[in-house]
Coordinates of C-alpha atoms and ligand atoms in Angstrom, one line a residue:
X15 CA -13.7 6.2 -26.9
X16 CA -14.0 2.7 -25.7
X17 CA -11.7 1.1 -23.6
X18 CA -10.9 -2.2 -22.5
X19 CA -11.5 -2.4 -19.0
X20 CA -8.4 -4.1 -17.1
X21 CA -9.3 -7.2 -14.9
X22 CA -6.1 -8.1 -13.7
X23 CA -6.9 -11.9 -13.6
X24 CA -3.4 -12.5 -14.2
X25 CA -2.7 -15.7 -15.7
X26 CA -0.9 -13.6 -18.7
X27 CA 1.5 -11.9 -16.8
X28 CA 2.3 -14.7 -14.4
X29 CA 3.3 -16.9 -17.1
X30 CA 5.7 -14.1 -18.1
X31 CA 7.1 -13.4 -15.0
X32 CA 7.6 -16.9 -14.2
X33 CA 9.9 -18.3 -16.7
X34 CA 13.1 -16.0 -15.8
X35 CA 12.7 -16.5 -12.0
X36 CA 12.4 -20.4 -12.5
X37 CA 16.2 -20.6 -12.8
X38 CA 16.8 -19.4 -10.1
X39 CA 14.9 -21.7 -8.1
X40 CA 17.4 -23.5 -7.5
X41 CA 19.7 -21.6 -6.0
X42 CA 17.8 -21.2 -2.7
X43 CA 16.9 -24.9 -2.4
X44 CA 18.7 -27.4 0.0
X45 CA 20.3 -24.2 2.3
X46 CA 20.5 -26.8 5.5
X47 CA 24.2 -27.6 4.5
X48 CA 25.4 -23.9 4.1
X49 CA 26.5 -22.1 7.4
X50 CA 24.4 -19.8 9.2
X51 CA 25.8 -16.8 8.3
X52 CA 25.6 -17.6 4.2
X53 CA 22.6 -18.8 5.1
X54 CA 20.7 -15.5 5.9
X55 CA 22.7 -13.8 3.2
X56 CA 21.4 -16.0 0.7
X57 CA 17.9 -15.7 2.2
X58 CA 17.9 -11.7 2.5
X59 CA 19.3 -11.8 -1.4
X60 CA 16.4 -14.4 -2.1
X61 CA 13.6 -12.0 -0.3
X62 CA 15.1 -9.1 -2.3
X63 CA 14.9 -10.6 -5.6
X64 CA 11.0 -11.2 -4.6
X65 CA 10.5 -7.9 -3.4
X66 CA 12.1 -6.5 -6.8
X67 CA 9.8 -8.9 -8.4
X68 CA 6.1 -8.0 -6.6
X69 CA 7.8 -4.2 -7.4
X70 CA 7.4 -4.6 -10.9
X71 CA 4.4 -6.2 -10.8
X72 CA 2.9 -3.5 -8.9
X73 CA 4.0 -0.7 -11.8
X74 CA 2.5 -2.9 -14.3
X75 CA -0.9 -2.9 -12.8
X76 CA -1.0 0.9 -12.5
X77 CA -3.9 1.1 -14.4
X78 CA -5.8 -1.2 -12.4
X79 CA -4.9 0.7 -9.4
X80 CA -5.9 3.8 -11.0
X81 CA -9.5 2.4 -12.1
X82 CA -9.9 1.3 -8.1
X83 CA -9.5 4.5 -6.7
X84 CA -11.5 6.1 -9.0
X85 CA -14.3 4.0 -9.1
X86 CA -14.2 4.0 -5.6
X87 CA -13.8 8.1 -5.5
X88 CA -17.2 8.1 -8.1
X89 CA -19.7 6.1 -5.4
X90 CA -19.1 8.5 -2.5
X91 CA -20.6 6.6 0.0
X92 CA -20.8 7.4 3.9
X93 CA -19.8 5.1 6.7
X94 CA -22.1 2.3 6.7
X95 CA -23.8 3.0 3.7
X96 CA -20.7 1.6 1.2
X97 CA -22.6 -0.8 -0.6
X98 CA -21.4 0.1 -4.2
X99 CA -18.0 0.2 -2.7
X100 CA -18.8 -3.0 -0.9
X101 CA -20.1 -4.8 -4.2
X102 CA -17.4 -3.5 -6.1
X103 CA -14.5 -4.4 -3.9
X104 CA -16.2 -8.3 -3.1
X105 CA -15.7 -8.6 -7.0
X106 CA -12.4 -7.3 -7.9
X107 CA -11.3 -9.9 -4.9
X108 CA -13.3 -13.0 -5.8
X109 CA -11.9 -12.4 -9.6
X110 CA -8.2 -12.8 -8.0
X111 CA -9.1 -15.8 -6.1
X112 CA -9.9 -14.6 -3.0
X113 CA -12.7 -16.2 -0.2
X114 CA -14.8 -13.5 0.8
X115 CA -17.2 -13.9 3.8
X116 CA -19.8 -10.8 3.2
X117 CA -21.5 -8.6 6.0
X118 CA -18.8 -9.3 8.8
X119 CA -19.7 -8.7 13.1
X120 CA -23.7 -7.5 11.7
X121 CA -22.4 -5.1 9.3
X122 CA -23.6 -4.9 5.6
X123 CA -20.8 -3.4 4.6
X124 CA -17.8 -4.9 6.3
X125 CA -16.0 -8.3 4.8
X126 CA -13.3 -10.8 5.2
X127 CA -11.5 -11.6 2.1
X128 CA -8.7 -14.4 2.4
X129 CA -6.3 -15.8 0.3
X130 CA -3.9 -18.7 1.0
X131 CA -3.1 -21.0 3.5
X132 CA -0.6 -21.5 7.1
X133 CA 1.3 -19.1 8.9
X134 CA 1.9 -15.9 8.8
X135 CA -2.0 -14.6 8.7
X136 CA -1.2 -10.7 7.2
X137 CA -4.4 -9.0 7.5
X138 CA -4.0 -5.7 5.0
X139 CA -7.0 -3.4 5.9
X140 CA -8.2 0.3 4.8
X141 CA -11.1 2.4 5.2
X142 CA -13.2 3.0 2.6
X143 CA -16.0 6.1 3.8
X144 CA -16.7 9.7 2.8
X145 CA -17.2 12.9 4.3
X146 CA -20.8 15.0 4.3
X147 CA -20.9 17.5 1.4
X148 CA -17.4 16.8 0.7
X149 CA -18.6 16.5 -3.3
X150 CA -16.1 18.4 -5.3
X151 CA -14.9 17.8 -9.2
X152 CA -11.4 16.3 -9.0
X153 CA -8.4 18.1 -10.5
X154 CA -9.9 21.3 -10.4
X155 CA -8.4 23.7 -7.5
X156 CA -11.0 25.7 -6.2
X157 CA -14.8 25.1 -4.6
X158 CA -16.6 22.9 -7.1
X159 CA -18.9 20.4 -6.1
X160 CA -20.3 18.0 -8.5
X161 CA -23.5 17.6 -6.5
X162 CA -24.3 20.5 -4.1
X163 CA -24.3 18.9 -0.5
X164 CA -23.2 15.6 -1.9
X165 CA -21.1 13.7 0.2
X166 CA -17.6 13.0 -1.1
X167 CA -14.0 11.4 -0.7
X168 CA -13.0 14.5 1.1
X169 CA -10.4 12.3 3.7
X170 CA -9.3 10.2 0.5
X171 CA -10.6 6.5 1.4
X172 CA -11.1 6.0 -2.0
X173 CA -7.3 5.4 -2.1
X174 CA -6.4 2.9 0.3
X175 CA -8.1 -0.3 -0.6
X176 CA -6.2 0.3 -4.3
X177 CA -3.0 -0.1 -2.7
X178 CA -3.7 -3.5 -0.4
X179 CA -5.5 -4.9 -3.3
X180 CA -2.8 -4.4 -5.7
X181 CA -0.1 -5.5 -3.4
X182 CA -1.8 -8.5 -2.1
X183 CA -2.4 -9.4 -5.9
X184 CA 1.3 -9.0 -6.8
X185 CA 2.6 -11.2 -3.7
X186 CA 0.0 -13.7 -4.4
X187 CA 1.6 -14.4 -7.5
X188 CA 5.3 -14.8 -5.9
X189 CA 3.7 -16.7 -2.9
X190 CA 1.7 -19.4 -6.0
X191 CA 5.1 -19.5 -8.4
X192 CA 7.4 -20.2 -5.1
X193 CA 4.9 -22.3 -2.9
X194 CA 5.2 -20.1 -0.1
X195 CA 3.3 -20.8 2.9
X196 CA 1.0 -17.7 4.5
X197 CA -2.1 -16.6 4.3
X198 CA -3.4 -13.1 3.5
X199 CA -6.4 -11.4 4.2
X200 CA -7.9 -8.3 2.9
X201 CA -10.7 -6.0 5.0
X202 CA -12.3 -2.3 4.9
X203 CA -12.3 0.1 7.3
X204 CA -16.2 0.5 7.3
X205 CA -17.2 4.0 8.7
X206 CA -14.0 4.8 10.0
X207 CA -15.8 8.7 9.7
X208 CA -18.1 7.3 12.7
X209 CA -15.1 5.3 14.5
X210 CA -18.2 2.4 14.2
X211 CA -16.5 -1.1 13.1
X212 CA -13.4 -1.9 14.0
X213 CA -14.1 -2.7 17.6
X214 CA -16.4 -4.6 16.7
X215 CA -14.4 -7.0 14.2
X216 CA -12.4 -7.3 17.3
X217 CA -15.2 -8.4 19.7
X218 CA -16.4 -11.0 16.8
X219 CA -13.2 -12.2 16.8
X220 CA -11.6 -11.5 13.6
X221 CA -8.2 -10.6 14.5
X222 CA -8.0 -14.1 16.8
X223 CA -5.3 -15.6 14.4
X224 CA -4.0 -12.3 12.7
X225 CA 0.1 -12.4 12.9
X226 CA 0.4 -9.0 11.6
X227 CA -2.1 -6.0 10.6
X228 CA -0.8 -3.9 7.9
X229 CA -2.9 -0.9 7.7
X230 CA -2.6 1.7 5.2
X231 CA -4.0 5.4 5.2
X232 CA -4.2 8.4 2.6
X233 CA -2.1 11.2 3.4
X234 CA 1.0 13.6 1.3
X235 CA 4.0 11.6 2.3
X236 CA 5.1 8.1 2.3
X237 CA 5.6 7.4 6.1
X238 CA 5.2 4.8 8.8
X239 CA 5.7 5.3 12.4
X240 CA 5.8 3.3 16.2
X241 CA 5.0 3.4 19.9
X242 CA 2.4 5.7 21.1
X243 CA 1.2 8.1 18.3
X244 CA -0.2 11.9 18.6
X245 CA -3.9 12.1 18.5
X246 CA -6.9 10.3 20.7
X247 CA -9.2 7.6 20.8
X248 CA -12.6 8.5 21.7
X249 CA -16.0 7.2 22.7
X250 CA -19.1 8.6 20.7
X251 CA -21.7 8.6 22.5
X252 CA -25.8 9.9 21.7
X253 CA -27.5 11.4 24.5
X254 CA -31.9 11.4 23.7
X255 CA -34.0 13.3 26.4
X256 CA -37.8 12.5 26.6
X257 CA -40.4 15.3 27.6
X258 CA -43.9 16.2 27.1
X259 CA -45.9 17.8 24.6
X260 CA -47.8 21.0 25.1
X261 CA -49.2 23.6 22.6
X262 CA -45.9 26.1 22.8
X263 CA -48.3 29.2 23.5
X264 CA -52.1 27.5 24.7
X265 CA -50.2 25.9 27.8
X266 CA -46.5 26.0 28.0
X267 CA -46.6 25.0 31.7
X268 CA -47.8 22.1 30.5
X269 CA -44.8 20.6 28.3
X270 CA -41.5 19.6 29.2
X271 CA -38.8 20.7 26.7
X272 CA -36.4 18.2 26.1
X273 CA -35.2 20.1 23.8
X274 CA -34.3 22.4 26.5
X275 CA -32.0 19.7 27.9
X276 CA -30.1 19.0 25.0
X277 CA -29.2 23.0 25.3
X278 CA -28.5 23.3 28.9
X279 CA -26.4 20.1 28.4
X280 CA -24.2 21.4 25.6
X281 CA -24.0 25.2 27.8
X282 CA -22.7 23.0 31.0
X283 CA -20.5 21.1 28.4
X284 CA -18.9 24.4 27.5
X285 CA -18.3 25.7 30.6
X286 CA -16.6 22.8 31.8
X287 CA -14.6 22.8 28.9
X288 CA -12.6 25.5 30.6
X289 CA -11.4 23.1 32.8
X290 CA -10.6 19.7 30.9
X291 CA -7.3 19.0 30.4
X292 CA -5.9 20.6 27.1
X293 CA -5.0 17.5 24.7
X294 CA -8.4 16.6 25.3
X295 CA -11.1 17.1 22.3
X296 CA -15.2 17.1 22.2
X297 CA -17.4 18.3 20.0
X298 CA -21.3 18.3 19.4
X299 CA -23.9 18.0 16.8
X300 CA -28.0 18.2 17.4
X301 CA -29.3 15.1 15.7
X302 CA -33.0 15.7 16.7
X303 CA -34.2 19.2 18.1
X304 CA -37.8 18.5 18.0
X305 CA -41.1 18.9 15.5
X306 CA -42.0 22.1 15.4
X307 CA -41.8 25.5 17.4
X308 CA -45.7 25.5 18.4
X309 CA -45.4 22.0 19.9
X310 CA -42.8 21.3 22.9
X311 CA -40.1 19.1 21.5
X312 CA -41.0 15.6 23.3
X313 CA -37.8 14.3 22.0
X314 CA -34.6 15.6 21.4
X315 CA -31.1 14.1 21.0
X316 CA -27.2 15.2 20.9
X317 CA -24.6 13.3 19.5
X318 CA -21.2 13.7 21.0
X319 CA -17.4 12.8 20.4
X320 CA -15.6 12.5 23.7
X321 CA -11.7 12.7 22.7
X322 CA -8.7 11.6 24.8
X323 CA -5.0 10.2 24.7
X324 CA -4.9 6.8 27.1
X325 CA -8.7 4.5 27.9
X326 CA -8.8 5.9 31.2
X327 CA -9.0 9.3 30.4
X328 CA -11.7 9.0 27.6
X329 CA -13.8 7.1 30.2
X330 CA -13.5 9.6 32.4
X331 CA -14.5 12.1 29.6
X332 CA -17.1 10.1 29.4
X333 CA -18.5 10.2 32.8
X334 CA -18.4 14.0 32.8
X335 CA -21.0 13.6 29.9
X336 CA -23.5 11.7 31.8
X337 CA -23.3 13.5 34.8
X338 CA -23.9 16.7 32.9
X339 CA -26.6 15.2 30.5
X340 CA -27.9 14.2 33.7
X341 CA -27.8 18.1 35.5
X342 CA -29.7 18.7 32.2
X343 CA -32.4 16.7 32.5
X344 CA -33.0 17.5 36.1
X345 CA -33.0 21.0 35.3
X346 CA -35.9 20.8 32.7
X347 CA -37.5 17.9 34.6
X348 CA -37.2 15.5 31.4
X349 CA -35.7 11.8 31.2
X350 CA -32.3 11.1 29.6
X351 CA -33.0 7.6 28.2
X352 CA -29.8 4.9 28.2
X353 CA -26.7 6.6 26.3
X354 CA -26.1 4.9 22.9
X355 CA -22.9 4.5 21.9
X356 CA -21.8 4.9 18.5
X357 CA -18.5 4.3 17.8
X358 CA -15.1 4.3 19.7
X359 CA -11.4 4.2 18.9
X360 CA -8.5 3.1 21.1
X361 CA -5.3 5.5 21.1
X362 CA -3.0 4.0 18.6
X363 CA 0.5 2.5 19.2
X364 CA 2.3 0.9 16.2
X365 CA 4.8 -1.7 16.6
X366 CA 8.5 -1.2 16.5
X367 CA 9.6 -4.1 14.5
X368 CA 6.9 -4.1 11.5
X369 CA 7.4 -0.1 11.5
X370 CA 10.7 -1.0 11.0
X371 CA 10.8 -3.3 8.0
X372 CA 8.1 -1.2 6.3
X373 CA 10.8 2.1 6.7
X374 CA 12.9 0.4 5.1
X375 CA 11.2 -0.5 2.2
X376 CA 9.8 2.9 2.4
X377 CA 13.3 4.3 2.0
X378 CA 13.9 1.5 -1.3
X379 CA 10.3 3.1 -3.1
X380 CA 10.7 6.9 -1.9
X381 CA 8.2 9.4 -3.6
X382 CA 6.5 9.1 -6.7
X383 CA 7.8 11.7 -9.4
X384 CA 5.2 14.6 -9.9
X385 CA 4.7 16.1 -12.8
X386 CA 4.6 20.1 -13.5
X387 CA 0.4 19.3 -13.6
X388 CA 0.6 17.9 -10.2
X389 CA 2.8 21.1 -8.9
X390 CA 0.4 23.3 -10.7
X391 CA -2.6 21.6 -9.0
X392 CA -1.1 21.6 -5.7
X393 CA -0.2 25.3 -5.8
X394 CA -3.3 26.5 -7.1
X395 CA -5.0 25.0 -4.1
X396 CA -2.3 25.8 -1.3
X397 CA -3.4 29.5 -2.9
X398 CA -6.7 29.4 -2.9
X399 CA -6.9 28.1 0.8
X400 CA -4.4 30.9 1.7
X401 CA -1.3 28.7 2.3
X402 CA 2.0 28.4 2.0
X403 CA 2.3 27.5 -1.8
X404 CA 5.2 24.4 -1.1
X405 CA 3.4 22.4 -3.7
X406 CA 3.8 18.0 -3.4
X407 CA 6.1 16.6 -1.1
X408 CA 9.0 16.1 -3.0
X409 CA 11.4 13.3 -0.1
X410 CA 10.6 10.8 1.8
X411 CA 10.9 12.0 5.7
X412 CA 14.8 11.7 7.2
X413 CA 13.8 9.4 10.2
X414 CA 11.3 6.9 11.2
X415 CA 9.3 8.8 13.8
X416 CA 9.2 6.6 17.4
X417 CA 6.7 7.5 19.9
X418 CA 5.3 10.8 21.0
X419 CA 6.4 12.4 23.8
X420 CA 3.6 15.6 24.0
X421 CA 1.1 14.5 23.0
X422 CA -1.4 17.6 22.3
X423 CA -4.1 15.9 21.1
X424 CA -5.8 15.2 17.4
X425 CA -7.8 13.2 15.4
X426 CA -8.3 9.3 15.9
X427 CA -9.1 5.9 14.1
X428 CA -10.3 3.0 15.3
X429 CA -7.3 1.3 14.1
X430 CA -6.6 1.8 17.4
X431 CA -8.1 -1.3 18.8
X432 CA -6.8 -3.4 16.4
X433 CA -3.2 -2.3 17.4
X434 CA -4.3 -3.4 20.7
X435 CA -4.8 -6.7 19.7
X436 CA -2.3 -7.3 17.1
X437 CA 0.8 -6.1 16.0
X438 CA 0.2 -3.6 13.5
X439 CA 1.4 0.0 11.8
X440 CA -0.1 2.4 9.7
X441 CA 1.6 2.7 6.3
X442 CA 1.1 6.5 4.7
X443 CA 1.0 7.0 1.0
X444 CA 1.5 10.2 -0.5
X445 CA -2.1 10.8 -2.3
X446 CA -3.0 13.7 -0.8
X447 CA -1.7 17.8 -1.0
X448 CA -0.1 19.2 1.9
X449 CA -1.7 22.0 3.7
X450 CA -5.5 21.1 3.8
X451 CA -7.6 21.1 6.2
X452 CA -9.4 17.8 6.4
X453 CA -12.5 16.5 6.4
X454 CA -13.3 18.9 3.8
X455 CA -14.3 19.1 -0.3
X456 CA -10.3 20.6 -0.7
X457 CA -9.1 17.3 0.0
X458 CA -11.5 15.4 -2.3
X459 CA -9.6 17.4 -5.3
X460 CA -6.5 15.4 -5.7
X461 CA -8.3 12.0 -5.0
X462 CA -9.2 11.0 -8.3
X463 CA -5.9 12.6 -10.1
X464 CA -2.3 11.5 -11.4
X465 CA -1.2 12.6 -7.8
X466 CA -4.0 9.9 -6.0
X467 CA -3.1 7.3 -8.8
X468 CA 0.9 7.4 -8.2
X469 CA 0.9 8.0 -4.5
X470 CA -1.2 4.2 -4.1
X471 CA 0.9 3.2 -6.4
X472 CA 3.9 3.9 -4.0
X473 CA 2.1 2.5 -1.2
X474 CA 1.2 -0.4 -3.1
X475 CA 4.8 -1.2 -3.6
X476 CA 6.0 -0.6 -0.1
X477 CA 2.9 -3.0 1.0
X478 CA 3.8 -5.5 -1.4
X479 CA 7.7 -5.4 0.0
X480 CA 6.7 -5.4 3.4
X481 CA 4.5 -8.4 3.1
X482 CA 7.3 -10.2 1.4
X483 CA 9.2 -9.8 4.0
X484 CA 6.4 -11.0 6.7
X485 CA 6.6 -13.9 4.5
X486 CA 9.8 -14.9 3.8
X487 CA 11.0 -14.0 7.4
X488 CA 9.5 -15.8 10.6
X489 CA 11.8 -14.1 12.7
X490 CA 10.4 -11.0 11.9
X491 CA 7.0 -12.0 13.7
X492 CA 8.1 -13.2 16.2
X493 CA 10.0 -10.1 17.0
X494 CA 6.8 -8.0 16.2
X495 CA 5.0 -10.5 19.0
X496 CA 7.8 -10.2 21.3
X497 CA 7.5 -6.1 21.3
X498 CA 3.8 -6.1 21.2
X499 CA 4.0 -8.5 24.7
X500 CA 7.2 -7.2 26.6
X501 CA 6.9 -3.6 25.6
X502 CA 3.3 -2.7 24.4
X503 CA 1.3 -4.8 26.4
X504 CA 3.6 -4.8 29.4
X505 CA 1.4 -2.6 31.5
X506 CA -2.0 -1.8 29.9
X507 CA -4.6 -4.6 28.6
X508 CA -7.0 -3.7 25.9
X509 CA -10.5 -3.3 27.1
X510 CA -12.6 -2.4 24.5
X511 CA -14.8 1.0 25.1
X512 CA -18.1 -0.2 23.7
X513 CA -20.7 -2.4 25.9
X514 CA -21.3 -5.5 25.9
X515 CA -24.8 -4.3 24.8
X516 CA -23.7 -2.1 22.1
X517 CA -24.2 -2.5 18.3
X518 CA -22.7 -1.8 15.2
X519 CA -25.1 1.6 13.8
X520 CA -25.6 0.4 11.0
X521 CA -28.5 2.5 10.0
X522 CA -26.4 5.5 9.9
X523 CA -26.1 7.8 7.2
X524 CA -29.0 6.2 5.0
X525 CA -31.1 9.5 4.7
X526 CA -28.6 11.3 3.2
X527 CA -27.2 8.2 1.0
X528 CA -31.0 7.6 0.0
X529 CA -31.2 11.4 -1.1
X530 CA -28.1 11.5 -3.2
X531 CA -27.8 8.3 -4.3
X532 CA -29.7 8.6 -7.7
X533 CA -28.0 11.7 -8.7
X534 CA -24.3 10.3 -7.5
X535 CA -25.0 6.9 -9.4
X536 CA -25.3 9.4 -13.0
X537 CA -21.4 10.2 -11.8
X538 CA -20.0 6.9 -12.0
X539 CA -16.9 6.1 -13.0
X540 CA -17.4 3.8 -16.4
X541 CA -13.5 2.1 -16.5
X542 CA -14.5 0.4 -19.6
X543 CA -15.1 3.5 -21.8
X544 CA -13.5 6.2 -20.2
X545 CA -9.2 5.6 -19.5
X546 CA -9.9 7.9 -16.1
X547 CA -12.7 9.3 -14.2
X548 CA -11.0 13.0 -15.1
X549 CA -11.5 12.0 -19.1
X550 CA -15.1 10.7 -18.4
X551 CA -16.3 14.3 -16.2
X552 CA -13.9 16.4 -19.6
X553 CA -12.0 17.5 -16.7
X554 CA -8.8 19.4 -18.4
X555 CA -6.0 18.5 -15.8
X556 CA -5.0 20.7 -13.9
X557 CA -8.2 23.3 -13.9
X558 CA -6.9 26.3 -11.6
X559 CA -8.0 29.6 -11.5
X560 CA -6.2 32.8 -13.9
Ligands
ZN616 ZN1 -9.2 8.5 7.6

């Protein structure tokens, strides 16, 4: 069946939306003679009718959202390596008007799109990476990979791009037809997986004039929070020793195994483990264990994540590492060359004013409505991983969470430096099924399904709201600033982990991209003859097992 692919350049539907709203123009003009108080009544009923508007907007362009995340779920790219993604993103936001500088801070993949002009600069930003051999069919609730060892969108940043791009599309509109001043930017979370850009588009300078950084990130709720959040930041960090060939049997005594170090390094590693603080996290993988047994491994390489809640304590985490990589290579009488560092993530902290505003537009949205498909999906799965079988989320959380008190540790994002640096939160959308375990092909299987598609639509809508409100209300950032200054900032200054001498890795992840690539690219999602990427793979939804 062929389809009409939907380009939302929207001259159609903002010629429709505009005539019923130009009446009541005029309502809000000349305010300066009204007192203060009717003022900022008129004002908040002003922003509301906007925010109702932008709300509308964004259902209407559900099937644009819905083509996003798929096509994005289809190219299954790994951080640094999101060049389809990267093509395909630069276009959707050059067709709605937006400037996009390309291959941002010495990354391919990164950009800057902006839109608009004057204060407040909104910077809306998302990742966009996959998971190793996350492959796995959507919509079916079992093991089922597409392409054995494929990577895959198994954290869900296929989502999350969807939602800022529909939401800055629907404000752009209300921000054109009412001449509002502001300025919106739109940018990707390159290789969040590898915590490996966002520190960088600090260091380059691209969150300079940013007012306000409204993140957004996959998970099985819609949810915001503030203040210090549970998880870590973390510094990742490659450790190569260098040796000396032998023949392994003619004259062993000959060679130095630096292979040998990268062993006795992770064995010291895990015996000081014992005694590292608890909320702390590391883990290990070899990235080069030599040639081949008859020859001692010259070379040899580990690649670690060191994982702790405040800067100081990663660092010190950190130094641990060296001085044991540096027992190691005494021991075995090998050279550990310069560490290269990888990636890095500050701890988060959200702000309490924007966290704020977005709760309570949160509250106005609340959850998408799932259908008995969507329960059947979510069930099967919760099943087959040996949950609870609780199904969707069904309500939006009682209270907006503040900060953490026991902090026991977790995963991390580099969003993390950017809330170092500007006032920013984390919006969640409900995407995702409850009870997975992450980083894994299970939580690939929703992503490109009714349950992916409504939950960005629902974030899309809160986004749209909260921006509105950015807009609309000065007060609001200053407020944000005020917090991020006298509260967040009050007694620790960002200092970013990565060296002056360190680079964006760019180069990661291409083997395994240039190995799957051609067989992926068969996979890709066609919007303009299939309505969904489910339809085009003759995926009946839900497929669980009897
Ligand atoms: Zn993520």
């Amino acid at each position: 069946m062929h389809r009409i692919r939907v380009i939302p350049v929207v001259a159609a539907t903002l010629a429709l939306a505009a005539a019923p709203l130009a009446q009541n123009q005029s309502s809000s003009s000349s305010p300066a003679a009204a007192p203060a108080s009717t003022r900022a009544g008129r004002d908040d009923t002003r922003a509301e009718r906007l925010k109702a508007d932008a709300v509308k907007d964004v259902e209407s362009m559900k099937d644009f959202t819905q083509q996003m995340v798929d096509s994005i779920f289809s190219f299954a790219e790994l951080g640094f390596q999101e060049t389809e993604t990267h093509r395909y993103l630069v276009d959707v936001l050059k067709k709605n008007g937006f400037t996009v500088q390309e291959g941002i801070a010495g990354i391919p993949t990164a950009f800057m799109a902006t839109w608009g002009s004057g204060k407040p600069v909104i910077a809306l930003g998302s990742d966009i990476d996959g998971i190793p051999q996350a492959s796995q069919k959507p919509g079916v609730a079992y093991y089922a990979p597409m392409i054995e060892g494929a990577p895959g969108h198994g954290e869900g940043h296929n989502s999350g791009q969807a939602v800022n791009i529909t939401a800055a599309i629907a404000v752009k509109k209300i921000m054109e037809r009412e001449k509002l001043p502001g300025t919106i930017r739109i940018w990707p979370g390159t290789a969040e997986e590898l915590v490996g850009t966002k520190a960088y588009f600090v260091r380059e300078g691209f969150f300079k004039d940013v007012d306000i950084a409204l993140f957004t990130h996959v998970g099985n709720e819609l949810g915001v929070s503030w203040g210090d959040r549970d998880g870590t930041g973390l510094v990742s960090v490659e450790f190569t020793f260098t040796g000396q060939t032998a023949h392994s049997a003619g004259a062993p005594w000959r060679g130095r195994s630096a292979l040998d170090a990268v062993e006795l390094m992770n064995i010291g590693w895990n015996y000081r483990r014992e005694h590292l603080p608890l909320e702390h996290r590391s883990h290990y993988v070899v990235t080069n264990g030599g040639d081949q047994p008859n020859v001692v491994p010259r070379n040899a390489s580990v690649w670690y994540y060191f994982r702790q809640t405040t800067y100081p304590k990663i660092k010190e985490l950190w130094a641990i590492g060296e001085s044991i990589a540096k027992g190691a290579a005494m021991m075995t009488n090998t050279e550990l060359q310069p560490m290269r560092v990888l990636g890095s993530a500050w701890p988060q902290h959200f702000n309490k004013v924007v966290a704020e505003t977005t709760w309570a537009n949160i509250q106005k949205v609340g959850m998408p409505e799932w259908s008995e498909a969507d329960q059947t999906l979510a069930k099967a799965l919760q099943k087959e991983l040996g949950g609870r079988e609780q199904g969707l989320t069904l309500k939006v959380g009682a209270e907006l969470q503040g900060p953490v008190r026991d902090n026991r540790g977790g995963g991390s994002d580099d969003i993390g430096d950017i809330s170092w640096n500007v006032p920013t939160v984390t919006l969640r959308f409900p995407s995702n099924i409850p009870g997975l375990p992450g980083h894994n092909w299970a939580n690939a299987i929703s992503m490109a399904t009714p349950i992916a598609h409504k939950g960005a639509t629902a974030g899309a809508k809160v986004q749209a709201m909260t921006v509105l409100d950015l807009v609309l209300k000065p007060a609001l950032v200053d407020q944000a600033w005020d917090y991020f200054r006298t509260v967040q900032t009050k007694e620790i200054k960002y200092e970013p982990l990565i060296r002056p001498e360190d680079k964006p890795a760019i180069e990661m992840n291409k083997g395994i991209m240039d190995k799957y690539r051609p067989e992926l690219r068969k996979f890709y999602y066609d919007p303009s003859r299939y309505k969904t990427y489910l339809e085009q793979l003759g995926i009946s939804y839900p497929t669980v097992k009897r």
